[in-house]
Coordinates of C-alpha atoms in Angstrom, one line a residue:
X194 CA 12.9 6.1 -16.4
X195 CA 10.3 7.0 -13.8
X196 CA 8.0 8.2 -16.8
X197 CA 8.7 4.9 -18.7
X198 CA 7.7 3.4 -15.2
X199 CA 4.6 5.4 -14.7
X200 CA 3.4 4.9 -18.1
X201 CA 3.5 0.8 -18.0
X202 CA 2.3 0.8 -15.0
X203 CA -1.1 2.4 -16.1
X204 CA -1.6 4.6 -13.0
X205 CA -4.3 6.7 -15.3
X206 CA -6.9 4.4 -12.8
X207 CA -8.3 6.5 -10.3
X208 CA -8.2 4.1 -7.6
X209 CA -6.3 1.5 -6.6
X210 CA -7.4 -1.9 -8.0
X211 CA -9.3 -4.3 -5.3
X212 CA -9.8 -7.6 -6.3
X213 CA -13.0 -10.6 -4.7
X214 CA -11.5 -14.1 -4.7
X215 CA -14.4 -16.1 -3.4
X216 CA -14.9 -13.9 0.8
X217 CA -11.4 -12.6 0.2
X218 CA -11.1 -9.2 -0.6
X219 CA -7.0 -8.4 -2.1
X220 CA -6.3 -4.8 -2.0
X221 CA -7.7 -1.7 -0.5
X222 CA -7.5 -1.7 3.9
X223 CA -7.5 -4.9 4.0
X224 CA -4.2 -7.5 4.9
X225 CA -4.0 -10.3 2.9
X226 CA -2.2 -13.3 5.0
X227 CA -1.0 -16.3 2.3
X228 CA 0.3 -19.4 3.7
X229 CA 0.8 -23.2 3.2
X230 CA 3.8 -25.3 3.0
X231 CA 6.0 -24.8 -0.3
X232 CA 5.5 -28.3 -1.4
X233 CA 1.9 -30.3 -1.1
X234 CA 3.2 -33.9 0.4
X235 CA -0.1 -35.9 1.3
X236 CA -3.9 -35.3 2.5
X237 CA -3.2 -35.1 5.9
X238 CA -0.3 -32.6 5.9
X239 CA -1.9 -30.0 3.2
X240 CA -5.5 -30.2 5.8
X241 CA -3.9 -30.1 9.1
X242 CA -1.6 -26.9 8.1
X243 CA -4.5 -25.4 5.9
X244 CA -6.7 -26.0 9.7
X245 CA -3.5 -24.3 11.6
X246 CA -3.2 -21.1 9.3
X247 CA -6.6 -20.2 8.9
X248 CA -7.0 -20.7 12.7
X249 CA -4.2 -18.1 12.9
X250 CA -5.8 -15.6 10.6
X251 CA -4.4 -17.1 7.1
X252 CA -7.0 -16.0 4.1
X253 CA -5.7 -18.0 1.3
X254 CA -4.2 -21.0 1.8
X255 CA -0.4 -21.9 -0.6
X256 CA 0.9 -24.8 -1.5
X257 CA 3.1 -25.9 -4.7
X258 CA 2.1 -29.1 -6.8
X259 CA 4.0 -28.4 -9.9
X260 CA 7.7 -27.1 -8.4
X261 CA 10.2 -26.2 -11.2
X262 CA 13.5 -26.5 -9.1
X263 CA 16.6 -25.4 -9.7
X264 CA 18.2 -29.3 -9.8
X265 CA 16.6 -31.5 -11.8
X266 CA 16.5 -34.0 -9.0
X267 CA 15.0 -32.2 -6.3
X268 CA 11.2 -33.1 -5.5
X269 CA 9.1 -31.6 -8.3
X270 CA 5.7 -31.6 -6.6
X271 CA 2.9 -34.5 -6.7
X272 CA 1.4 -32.7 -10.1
X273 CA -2.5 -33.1 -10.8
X274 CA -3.0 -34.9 -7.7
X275 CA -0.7 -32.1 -5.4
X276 CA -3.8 -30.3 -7.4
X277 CA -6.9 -32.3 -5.8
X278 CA -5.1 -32.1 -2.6
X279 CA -5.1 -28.8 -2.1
X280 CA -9.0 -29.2 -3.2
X281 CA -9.7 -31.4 -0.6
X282 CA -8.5 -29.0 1.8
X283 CA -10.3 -26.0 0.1
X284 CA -13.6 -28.1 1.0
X285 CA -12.3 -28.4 4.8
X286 CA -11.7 -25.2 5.4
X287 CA -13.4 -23.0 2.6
X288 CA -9.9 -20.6 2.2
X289 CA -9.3 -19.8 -1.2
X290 CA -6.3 -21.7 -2.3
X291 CA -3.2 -20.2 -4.9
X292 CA -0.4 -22.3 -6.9
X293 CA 2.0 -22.2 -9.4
X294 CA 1.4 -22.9 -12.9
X295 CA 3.8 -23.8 -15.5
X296 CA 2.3 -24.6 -18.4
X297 CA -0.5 -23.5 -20.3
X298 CA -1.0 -27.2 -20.9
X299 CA -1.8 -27.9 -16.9
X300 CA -4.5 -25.2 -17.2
X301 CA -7.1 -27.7 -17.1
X302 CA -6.5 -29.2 -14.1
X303 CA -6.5 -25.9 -12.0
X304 CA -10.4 -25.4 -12.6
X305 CA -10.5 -25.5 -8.6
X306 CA -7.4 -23.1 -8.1
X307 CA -8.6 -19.7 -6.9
X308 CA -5.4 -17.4 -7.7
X309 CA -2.8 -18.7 -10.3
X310 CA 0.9 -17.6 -9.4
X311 CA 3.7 -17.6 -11.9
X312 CA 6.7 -18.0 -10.1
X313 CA 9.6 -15.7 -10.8
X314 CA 11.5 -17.8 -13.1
X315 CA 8.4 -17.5 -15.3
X316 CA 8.0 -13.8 -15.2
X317 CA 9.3 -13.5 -18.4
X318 CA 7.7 -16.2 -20.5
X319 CA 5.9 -13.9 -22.2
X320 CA 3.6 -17.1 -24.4
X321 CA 2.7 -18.2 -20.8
X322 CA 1.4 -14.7 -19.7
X323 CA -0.8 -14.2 -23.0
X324 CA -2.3 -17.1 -22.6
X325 CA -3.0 -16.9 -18.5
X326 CA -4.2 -13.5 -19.8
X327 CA -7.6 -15.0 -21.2
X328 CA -8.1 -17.1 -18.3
X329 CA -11.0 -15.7 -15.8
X330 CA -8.6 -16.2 -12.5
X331 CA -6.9 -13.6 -10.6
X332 CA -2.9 -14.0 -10.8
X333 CA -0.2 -13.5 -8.7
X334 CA 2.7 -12.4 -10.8
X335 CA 6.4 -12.8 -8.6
X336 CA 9.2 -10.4 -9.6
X337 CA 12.1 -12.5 -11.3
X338 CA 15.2 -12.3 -9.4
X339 CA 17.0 -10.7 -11.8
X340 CA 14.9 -8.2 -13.1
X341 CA 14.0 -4.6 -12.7
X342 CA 10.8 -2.7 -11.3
X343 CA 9.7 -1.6 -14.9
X344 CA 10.5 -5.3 -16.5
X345 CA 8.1 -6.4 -14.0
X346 CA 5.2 -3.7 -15.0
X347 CA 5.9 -4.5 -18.0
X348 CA 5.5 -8.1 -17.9
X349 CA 1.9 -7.3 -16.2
X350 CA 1.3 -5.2 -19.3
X351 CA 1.4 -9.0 -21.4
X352 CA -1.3 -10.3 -18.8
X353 CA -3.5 -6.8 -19.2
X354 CA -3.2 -6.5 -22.9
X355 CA -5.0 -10.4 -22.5
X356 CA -7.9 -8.9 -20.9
X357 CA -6.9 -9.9 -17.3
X358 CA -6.8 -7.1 -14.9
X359 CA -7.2 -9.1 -11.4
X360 CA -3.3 -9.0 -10.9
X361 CA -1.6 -9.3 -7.8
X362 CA 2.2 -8.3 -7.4
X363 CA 4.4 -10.1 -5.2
X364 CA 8.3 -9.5 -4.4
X365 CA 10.2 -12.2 -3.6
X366 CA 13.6 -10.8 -3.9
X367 CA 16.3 -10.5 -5.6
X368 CA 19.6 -11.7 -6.8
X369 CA 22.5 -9.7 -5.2
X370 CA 25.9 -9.9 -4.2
X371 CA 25.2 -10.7 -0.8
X372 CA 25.2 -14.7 0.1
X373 CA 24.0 -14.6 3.3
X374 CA 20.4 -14.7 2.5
X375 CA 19.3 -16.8 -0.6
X376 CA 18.0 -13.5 -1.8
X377 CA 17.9 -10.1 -1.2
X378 CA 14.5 -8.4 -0.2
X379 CA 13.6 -5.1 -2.1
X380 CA 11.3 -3.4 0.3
X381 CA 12.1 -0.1 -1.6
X382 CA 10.4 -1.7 -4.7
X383 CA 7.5 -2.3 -2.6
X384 CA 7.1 1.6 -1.7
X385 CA 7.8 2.2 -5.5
X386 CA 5.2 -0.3 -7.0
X387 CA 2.6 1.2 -4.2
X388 CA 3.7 4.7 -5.8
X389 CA 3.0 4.3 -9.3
X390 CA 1.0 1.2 -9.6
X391 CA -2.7 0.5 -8.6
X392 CA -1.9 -3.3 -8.2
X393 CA -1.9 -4.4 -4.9
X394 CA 1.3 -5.8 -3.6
X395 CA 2.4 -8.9 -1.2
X396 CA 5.9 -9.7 -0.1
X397 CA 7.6 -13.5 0.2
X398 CA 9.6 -13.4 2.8
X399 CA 10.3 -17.1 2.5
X400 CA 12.0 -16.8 -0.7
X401 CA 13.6 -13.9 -0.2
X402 CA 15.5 -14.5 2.6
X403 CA 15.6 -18.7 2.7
X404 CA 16.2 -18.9 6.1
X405 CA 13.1 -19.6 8.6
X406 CA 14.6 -17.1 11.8
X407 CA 14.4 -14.3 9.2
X408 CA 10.9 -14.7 8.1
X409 CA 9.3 -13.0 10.9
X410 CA 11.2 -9.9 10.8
X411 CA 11.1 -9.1 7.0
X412 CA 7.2 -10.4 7.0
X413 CA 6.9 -7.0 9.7
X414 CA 8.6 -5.2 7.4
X415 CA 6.9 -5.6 4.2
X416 CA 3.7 -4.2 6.0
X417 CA 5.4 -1.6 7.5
X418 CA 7.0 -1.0 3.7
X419 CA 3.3 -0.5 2.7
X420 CA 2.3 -4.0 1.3
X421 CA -1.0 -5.1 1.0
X422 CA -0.4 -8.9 2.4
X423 CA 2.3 -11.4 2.9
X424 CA 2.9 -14.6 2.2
X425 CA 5.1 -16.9 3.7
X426 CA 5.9 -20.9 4.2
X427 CA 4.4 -23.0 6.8
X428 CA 5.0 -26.5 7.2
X429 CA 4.1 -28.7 10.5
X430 CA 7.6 -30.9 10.4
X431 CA 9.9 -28.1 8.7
X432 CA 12.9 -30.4 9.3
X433 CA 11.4 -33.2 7.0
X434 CA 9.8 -31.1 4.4
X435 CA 10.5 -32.5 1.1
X436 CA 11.2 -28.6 -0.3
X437 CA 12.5 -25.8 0.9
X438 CA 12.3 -26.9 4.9
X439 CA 15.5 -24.6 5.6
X440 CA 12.8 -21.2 5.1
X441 CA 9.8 -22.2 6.4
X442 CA 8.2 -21.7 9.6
X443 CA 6.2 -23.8 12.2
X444 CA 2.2 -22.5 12.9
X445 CA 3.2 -21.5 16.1
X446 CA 5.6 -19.2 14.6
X447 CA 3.5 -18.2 11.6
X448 CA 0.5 -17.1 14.7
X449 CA 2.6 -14.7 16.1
X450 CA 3.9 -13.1 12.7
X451 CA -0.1 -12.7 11.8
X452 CA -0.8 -11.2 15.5
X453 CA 2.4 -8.9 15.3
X454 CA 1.8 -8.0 11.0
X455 CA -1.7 -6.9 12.1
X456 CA -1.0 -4.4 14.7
X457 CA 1.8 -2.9 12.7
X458 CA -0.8 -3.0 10.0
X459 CA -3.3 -1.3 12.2
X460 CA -0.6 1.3 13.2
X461 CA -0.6 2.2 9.5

């Protein structure tokens, strides 16, 4: 198995892969801080938390426009114009800004998106990775929840064999028996993907555990675990949030993650 691993995972590079989005440097010594509210809502919400996190030390700024849920009837997102929001705030606060795609259809409208992230219940749609193989933007590919270390290399391998080698790995957990958490962390996949991988790699602590009081401790963790950034939920009214208020934090909690992430990362 650990061959099969090594061998997908194309660790023939000789040094680990760095990757330039816009004055962001992924990769490498440096911490990569993500954050932004799961779902975009309005103009003033997505600007006031892109202000607070990059005041805090965020370097790209997250926040969902197209949101495949699990029930139909759950907020989807505010589509294309979720899209121009998040643009509006790139202009304010010139941080780099990442969300999910779906379709190859929507590809148009993300001209002004940075870092394209397929979301884990897309890691696997195989049509969708050859096609955001061809496109020039860096990717964030999330680990489905169900699938192994070397299912997620080898989905990678569909984005590589496109010609797109600005990849960035993120765990976001995993499906488990355990129901306390809405997912269960993998830290050891973390270590393993550092190992024999020359991606870098994030951890989402927001999905993985689903529950904002745990955030903080397993955002320490994935640093310590060896990642190369987090990336987490921040909202400025988590109790209203039209998605996924339950896991994410407040920007007074998100500064003292980045403060405390940072000297552990410095430790390192």
């Amino acid at each position: 198995m650990f061959e099969n691993l090594q061998k997908s995972s194309r660790k023939n590079h000789l040094k680990d892969t760095i990757i330039k989005v816009n004055n962001t440097t992924i990769g490498g010594e440096y911490l990569t801080i993500i954050a932004g509210p799961c779902s975009v809502e309005s103009e003033e919400q997505i600007v006031d938390i892109a202000k607070s996190v990059k005041k805090s030390g965020a370097t790209i700024l997250r926040g969902g426009a197209y949101k495949p849920r699990t029930s139909p009837y759950d907020f989807q997102g505010l589509n294309e114009d979720g899209l121009k929001l998040l643009s509006i705030a790139k202009k304010k606060t010139n941080l780099p800004i990442i969300s999910e795609i779906v379709s190859v259809d929507h590809l148009e409208f993300f001209d002004d998106i940075d870092i394209l992230q397929v979301g884990a219940r897309n890691m696997q749609n195989f049509e969708l990775l050859r096609e955001l193989g061809k496109a020039k933007k860096t990717i964030l590919l999330k680990r489905g929840f169900a699938n192994t270390v070397e299912e997620f290399l080898s989905s990678v391998e569909y984005l590589m064999s496109s010609g797109n080698d600005d990849i960035i790995l993120c765990e976001r957990g995993i499906r488990t028996f355990e129901h306390a958490t809405r997912n269960t962390l993998d830290l050891s996949a973390v270590a393993m993907l550092k190992e024999i991988s020359h991606l870098p790699v994030i951890v989402d602590p927001s999905h993985a555990t689903g529950i904002a009081s745990l955030v903080k401790p397993m955002s320490l963790a994935g640093v310590a675990s060896g990642a190369d950034g987090i990336m987490v939920e921040v909202h400025n009214d988590p109790q209203n949030a039209l998605s996924d208020g339950k896991q994410s934090i407040t920007p007074y909690e998100f500064d003292d993650i980045v403060r405390t992430s940072l000297k552990i990362r410095a430790c390192l």
